[in-house]
PDB file of C-alpha atoms in Angstrom:
ATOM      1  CA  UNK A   3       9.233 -11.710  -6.245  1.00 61.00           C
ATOM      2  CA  UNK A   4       8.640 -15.246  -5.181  1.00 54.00           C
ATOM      3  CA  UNK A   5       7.725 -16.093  -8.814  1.00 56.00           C
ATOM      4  CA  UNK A   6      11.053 -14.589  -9.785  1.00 55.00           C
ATOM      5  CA  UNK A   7      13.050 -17.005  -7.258  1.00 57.00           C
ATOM      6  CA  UNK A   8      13.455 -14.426  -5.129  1.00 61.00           C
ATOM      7  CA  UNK A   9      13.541 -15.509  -1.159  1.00 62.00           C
ATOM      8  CA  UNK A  10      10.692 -13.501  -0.313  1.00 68.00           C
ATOM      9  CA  UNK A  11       8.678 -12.994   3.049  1.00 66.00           C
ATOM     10  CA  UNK A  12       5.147 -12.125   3.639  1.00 67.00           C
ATOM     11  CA  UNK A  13       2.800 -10.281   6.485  1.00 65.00           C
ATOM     12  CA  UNK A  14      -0.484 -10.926   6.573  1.00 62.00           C
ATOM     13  CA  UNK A  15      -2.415  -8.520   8.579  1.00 59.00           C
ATOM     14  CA  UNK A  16      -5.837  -9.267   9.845  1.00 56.00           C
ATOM     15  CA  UNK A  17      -7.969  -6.103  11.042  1.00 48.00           C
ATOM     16  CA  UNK A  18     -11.369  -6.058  12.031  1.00 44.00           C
ATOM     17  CA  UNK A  19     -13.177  -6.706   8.938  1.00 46.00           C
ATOM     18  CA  UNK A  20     -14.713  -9.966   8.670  1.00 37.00           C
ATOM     19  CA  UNK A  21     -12.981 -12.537   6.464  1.00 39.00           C
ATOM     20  CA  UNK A  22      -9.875  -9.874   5.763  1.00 43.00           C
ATOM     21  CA  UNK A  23      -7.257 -12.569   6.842  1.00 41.00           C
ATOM     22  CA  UNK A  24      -8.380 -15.514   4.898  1.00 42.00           C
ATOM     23  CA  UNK A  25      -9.350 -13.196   2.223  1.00 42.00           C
ATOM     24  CA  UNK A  26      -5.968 -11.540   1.779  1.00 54.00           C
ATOM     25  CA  UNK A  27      -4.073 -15.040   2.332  1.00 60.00           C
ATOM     26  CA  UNK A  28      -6.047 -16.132  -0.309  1.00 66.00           C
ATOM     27  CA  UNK A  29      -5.139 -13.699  -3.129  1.00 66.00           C
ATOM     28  CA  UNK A  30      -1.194 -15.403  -2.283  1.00 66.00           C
ATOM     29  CA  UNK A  31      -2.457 -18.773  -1.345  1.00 65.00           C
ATOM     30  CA  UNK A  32      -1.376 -20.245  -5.040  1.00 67.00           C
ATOM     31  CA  UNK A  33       2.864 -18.713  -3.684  1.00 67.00           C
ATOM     32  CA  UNK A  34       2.342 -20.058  -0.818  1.00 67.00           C
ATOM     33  CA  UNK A  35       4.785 -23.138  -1.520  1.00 68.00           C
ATOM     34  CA  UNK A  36       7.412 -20.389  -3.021  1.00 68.00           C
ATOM     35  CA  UNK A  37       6.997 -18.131   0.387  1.00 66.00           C
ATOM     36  CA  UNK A  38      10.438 -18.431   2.698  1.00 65.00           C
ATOM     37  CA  UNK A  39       7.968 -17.522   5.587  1.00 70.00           C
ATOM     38  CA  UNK A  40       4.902 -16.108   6.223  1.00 71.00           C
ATOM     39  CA  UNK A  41       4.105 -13.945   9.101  1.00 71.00           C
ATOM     40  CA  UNK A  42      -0.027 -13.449  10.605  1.00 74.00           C
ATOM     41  CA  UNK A  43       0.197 -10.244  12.897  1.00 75.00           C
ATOM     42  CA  UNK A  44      -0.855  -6.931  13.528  1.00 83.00           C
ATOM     43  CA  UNK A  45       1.330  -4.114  11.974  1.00 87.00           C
ATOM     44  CA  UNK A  46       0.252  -1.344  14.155  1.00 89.00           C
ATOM     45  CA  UNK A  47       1.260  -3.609  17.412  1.00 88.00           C
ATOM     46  CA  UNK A  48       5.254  -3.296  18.226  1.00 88.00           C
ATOM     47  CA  UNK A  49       5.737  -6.795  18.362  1.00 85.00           C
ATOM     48  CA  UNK A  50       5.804  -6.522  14.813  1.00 86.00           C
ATOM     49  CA  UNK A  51       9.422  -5.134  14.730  1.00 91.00           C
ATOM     50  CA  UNK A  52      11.304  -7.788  16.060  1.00 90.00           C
ATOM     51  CA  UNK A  53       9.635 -10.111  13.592  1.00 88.00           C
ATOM     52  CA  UNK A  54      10.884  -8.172  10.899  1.00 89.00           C
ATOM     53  CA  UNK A  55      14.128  -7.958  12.231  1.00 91.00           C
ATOM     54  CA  UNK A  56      14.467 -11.622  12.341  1.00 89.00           C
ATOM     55  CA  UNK A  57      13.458 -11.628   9.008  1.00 88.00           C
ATOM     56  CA  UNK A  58      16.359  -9.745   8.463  1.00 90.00           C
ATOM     57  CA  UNK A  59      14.925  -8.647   4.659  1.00 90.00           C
ATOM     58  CA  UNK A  60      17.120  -6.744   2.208  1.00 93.00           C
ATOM     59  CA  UNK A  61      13.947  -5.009   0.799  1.00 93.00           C
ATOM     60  CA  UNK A  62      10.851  -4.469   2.228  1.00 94.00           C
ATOM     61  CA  UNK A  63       7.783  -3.499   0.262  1.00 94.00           C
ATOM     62  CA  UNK A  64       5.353  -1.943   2.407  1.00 95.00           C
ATOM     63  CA  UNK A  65       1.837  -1.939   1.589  1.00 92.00           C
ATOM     64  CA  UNK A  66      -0.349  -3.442   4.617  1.00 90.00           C
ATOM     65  CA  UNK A  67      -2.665  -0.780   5.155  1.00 92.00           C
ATOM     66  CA  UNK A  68      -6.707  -0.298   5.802  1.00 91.00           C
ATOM     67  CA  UNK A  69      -7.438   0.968   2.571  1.00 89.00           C
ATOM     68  CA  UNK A  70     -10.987   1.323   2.114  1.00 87.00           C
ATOM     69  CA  UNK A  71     -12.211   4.488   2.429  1.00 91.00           C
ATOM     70  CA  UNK A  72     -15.507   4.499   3.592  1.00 91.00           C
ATOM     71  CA  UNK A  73     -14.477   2.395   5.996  1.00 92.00           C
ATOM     72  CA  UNK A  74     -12.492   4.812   7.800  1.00 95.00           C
ATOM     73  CA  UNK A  75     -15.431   7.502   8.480  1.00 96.00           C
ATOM     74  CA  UNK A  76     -16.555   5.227  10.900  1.00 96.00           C
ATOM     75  CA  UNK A  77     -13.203   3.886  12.468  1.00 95.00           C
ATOM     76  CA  UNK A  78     -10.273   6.486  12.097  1.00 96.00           C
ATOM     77  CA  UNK A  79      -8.758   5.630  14.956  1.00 96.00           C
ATOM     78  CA  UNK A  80      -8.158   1.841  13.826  1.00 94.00           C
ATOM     79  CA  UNK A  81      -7.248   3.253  10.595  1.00 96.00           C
ATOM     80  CA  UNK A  82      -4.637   5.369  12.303  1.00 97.00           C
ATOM     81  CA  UNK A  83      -3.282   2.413  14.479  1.00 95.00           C
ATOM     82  CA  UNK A  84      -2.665   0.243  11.251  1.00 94.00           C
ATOM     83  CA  UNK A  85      -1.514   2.821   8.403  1.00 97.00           C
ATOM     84  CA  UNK A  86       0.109   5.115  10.739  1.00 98.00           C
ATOM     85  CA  UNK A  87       2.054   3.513  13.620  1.00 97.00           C
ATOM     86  CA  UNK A  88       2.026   0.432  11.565  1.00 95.00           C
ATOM     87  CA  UNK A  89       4.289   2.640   8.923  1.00 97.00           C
ATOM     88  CA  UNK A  90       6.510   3.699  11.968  1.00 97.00           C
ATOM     89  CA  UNK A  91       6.865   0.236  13.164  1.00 96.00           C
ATOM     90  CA  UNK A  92       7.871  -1.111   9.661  1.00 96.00           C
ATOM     91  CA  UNK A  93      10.618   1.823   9.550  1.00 98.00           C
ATOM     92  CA  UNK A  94      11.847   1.643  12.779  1.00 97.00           C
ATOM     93  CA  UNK A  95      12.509  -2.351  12.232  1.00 95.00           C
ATOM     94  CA  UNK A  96      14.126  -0.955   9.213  1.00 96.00           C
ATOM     95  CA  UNK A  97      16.532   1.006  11.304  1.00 95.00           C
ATOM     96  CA  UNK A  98      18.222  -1.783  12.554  1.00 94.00           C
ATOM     97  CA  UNK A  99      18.557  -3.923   9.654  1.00 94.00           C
ATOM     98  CA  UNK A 100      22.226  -5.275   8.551  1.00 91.00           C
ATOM     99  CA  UNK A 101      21.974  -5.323   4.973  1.00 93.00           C
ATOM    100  CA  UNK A 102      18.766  -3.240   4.128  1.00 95.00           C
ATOM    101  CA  UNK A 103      18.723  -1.919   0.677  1.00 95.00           C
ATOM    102  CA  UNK A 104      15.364  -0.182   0.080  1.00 97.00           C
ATOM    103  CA  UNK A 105      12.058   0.071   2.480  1.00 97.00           C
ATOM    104  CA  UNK A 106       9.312   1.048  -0.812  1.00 97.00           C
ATOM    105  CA  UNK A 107       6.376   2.455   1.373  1.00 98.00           C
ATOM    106  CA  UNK A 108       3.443   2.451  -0.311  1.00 97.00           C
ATOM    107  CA  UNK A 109       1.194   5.688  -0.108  1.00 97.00           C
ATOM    108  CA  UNK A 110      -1.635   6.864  -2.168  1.00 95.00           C
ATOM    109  CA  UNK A 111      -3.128   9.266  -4.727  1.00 93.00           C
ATOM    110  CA  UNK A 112      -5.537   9.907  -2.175  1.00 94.00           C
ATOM    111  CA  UNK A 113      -3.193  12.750  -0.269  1.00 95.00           C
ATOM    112  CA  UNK A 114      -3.864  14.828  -3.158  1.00 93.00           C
ATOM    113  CA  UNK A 115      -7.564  15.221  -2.420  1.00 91.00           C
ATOM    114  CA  UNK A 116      -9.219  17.604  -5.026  1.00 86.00           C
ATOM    115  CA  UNK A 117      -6.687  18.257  -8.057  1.00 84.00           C
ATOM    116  CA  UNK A 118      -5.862  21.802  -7.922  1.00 85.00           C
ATOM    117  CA  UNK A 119      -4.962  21.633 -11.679  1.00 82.00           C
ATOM    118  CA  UNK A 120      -5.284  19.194 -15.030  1.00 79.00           C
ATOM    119  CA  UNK A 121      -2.034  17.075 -14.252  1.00 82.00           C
ATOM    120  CA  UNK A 122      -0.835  15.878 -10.764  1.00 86.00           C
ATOM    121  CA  UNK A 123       2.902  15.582  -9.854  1.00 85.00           C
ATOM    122  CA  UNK A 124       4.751  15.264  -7.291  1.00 89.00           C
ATOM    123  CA  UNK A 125       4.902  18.778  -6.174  1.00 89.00           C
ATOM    124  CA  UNK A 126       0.580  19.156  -5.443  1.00 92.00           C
ATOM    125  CA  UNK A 127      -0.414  20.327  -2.557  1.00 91.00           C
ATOM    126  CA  UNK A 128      -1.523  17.921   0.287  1.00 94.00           C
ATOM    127  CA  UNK A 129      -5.268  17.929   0.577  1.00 93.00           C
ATOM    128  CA  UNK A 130      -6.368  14.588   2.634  1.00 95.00           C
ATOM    129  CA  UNK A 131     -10.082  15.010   2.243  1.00 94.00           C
ATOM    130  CA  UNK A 132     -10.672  11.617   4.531  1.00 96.00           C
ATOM    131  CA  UNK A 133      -9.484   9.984   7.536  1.00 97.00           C
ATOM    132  CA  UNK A 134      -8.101   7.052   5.021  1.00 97.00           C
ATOM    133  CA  UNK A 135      -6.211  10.216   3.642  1.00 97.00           C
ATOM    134  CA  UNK A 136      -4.895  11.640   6.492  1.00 98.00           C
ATOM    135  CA  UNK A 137      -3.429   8.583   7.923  1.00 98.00           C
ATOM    136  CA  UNK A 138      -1.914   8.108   4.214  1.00 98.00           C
ATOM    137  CA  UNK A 139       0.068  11.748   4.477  1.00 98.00           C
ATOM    138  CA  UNK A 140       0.843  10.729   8.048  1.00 98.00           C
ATOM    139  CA  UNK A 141       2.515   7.858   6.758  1.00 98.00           C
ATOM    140  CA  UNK A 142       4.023   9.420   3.919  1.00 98.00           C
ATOM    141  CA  UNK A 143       5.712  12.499   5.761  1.00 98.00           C
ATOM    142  CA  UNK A 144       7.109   9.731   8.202  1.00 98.00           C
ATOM    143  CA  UNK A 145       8.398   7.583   5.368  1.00 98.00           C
ATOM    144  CA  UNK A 146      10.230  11.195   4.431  1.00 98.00           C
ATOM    145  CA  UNK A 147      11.084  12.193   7.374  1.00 98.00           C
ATOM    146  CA  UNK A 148      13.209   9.120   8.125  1.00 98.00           C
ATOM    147  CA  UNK A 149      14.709   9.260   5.294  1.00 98.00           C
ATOM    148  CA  UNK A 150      16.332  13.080   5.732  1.00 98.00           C
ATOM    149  CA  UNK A 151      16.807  12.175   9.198  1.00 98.00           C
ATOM    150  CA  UNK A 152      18.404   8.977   9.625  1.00 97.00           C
ATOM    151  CA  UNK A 153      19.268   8.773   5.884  1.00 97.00           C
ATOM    152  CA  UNK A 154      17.125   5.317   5.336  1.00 97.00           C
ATOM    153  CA  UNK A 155      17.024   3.947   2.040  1.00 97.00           C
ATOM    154  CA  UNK A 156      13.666   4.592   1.409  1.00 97.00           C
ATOM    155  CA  UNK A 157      11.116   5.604  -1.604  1.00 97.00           C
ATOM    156  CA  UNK A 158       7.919   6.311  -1.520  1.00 97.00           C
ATOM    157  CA  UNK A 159       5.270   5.056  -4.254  1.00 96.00           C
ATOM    158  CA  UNK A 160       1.772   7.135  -4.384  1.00 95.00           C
ATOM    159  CA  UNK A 161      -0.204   5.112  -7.243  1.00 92.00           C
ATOM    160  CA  UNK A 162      -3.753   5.683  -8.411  1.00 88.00           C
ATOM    161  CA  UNK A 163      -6.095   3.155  -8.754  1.00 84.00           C
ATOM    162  CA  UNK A 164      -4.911  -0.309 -10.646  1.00 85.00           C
ATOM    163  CA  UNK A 165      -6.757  -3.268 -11.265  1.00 86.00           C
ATOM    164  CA  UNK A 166      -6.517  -7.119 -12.807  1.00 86.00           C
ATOM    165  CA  UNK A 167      -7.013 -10.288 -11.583  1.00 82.00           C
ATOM    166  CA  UNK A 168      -8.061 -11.186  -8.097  1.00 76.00           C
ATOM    167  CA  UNK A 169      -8.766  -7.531  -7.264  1.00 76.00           C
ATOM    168  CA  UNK A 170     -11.609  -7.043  -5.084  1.00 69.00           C
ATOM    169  CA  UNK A 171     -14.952  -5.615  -5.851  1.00 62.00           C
ATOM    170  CA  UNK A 172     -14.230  -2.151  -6.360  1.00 70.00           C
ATOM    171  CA  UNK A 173     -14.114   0.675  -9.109  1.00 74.00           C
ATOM    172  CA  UNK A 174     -12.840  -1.237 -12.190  1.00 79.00           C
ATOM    173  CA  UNK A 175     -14.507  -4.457 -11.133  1.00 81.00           C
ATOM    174  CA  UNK A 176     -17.202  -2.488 -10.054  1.00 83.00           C
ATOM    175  CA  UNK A 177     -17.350  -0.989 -14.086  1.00 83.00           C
ATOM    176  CA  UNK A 178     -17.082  -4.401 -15.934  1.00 84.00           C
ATOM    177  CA  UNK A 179     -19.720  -6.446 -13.745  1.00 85.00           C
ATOM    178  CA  UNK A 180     -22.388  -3.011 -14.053  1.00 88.00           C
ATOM    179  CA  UNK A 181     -21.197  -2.948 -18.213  1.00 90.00           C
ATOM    180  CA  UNK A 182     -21.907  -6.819 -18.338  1.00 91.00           C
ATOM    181  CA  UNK A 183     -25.193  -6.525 -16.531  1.00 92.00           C
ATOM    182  CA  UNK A 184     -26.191  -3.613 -19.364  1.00 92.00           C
ATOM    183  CA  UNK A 185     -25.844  -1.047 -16.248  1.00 91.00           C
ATOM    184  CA  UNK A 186     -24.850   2.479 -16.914  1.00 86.00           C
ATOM    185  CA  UNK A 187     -21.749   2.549 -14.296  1.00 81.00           C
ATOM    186  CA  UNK A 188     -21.615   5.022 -12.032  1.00 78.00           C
ATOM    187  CA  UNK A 189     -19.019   7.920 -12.177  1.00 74.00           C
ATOM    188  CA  UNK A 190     -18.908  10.770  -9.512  1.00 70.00           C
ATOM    189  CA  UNK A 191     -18.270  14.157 -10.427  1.00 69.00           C
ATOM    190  CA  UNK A 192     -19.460  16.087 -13.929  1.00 74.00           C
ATOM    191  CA  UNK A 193     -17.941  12.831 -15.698  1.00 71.00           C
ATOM    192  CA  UNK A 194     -15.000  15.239 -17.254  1.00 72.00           C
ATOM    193  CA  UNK A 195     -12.336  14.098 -14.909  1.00 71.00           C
ATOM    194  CA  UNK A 196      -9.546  11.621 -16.127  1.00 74.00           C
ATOM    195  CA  UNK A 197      -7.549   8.994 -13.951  1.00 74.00           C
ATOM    196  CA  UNK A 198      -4.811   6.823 -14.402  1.00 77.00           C
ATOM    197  CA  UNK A 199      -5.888   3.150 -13.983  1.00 84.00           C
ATOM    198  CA  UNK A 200      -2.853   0.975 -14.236  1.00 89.00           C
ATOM    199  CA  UNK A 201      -2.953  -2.453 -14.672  1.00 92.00           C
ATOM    200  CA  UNK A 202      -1.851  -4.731 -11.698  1.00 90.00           C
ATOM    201  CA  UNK A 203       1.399  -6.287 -13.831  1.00 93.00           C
ATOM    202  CA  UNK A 204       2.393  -2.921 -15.085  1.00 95.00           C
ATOM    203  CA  UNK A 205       2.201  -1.706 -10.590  1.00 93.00           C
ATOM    204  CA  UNK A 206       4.100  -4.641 -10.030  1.00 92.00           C
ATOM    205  CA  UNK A 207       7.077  -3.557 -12.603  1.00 94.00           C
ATOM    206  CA  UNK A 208       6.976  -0.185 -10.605  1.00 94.00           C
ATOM    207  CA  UNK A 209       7.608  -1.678  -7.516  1.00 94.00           C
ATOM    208  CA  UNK A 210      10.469  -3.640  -8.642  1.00 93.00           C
ATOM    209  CA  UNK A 211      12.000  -0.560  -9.933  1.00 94.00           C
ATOM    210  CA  UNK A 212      11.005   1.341  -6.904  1.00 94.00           C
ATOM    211  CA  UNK A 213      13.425  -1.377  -5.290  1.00 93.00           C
ATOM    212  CA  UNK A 214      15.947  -2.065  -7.137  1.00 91.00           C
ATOM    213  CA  UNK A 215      16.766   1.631  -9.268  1.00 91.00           C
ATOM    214  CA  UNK A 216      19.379   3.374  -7.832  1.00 86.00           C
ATOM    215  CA  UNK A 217      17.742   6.707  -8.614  1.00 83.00           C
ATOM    216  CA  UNK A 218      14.679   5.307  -7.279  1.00 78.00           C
TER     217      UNK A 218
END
């Protein structure tokens, strides 16, 4: 957005993980001199909201979350407190917004757990097989729920993995560095299954859409 002129705003959340803050910053650090305003805080915390009412944004693209998985075996309660009530703070800011076109909350492919057949849609069943999961449908019913009940302009993106530059060290990055190093890479399962791995550009064009398509 802020390479596209837009006036564009930015949280940074910081969570318990060592180096998260400076490491996040740093995947924007190049926009930083295109950023309106950047914003350090905790989403989960309620002093959030008025922050993002001052802000005052048009659209708001929602995807501060813990999203490591693993991680959230052994902390779902944090994981709760950021993905969860840090979903309801972002929409209940978004309540009381003057000109808000659009809240995009970002959920995942994750909620889907086990594929119960060969394609995935919209319509599979809900099978969180995680805490990172559960907090993910959480957040997702919410982001529905305010929508049918106080008719907020919102959509609701559940994408697979994606990957490109500056991503960290996981699955795809994970591949290339083990296929470099003439390591076999590791794939869980019978090695049958198919995902969709989208490129980061090609998530990025979804998002826009996500905000800006009337049908979205």
């Amino acid at each position: 957005l802020s390479e596209l002129k837009a006036k564009t705003s930015v949280l940074v959340r910081g969570t318990s993980h060592s180096g998260t803050v400076q490491y996040k910053f740093k995947n924007i650090y190049h926009l930083k001199d295109k950023l309106a305003n950047t914003i350090f805080g905790d989403i989960g915390d309620g002093d959030i909201i008025p922050m993002i009412r001052k802000n005052n944004p048009q659209i708001i693209f929602h995807l501060a979350a813990i999203a490591y998985v693993p991680y959230s075996f052994e902390h779902p309660r944090e994981v709760y407190h950021v993905n969860v009530l840090g979903t309801l703070n972002v929409l209940d800011a978004a309540k009381e917004l003057e000109h808000l076109e659009r809240v995009v909350v970002t959920s995942s492919s994750e909620i889907y757990g086990t594929a119960q057949s060969d394609r995935i849609d919209e319509n599979h069943p809900l099978n969180p097989s995680s805490p990172y999961a559960a907090s993910k449908v959480a957040a997702d019913r919410y982001a529905y729920a305010y929508w049918n009940t106080y008719h907020l302009p919102i959509a609701i993106i559940r994408p697979f993995n994606f990957y490109g530059p500056r991503h960290i060290y996981d699955v795809i990055p994970k591949f290339i560095r083990m296929v470099l190093n003439e390591q076999p890479p590791t794939i869980h399962g019978t090695g049958e299954q198919s995902r969709d791995l989208t490129y980061v550009s090609d998530i990025v064009d979804a998002f826009l859409i996500m905000g800006s398509h009337p049908k979205a």
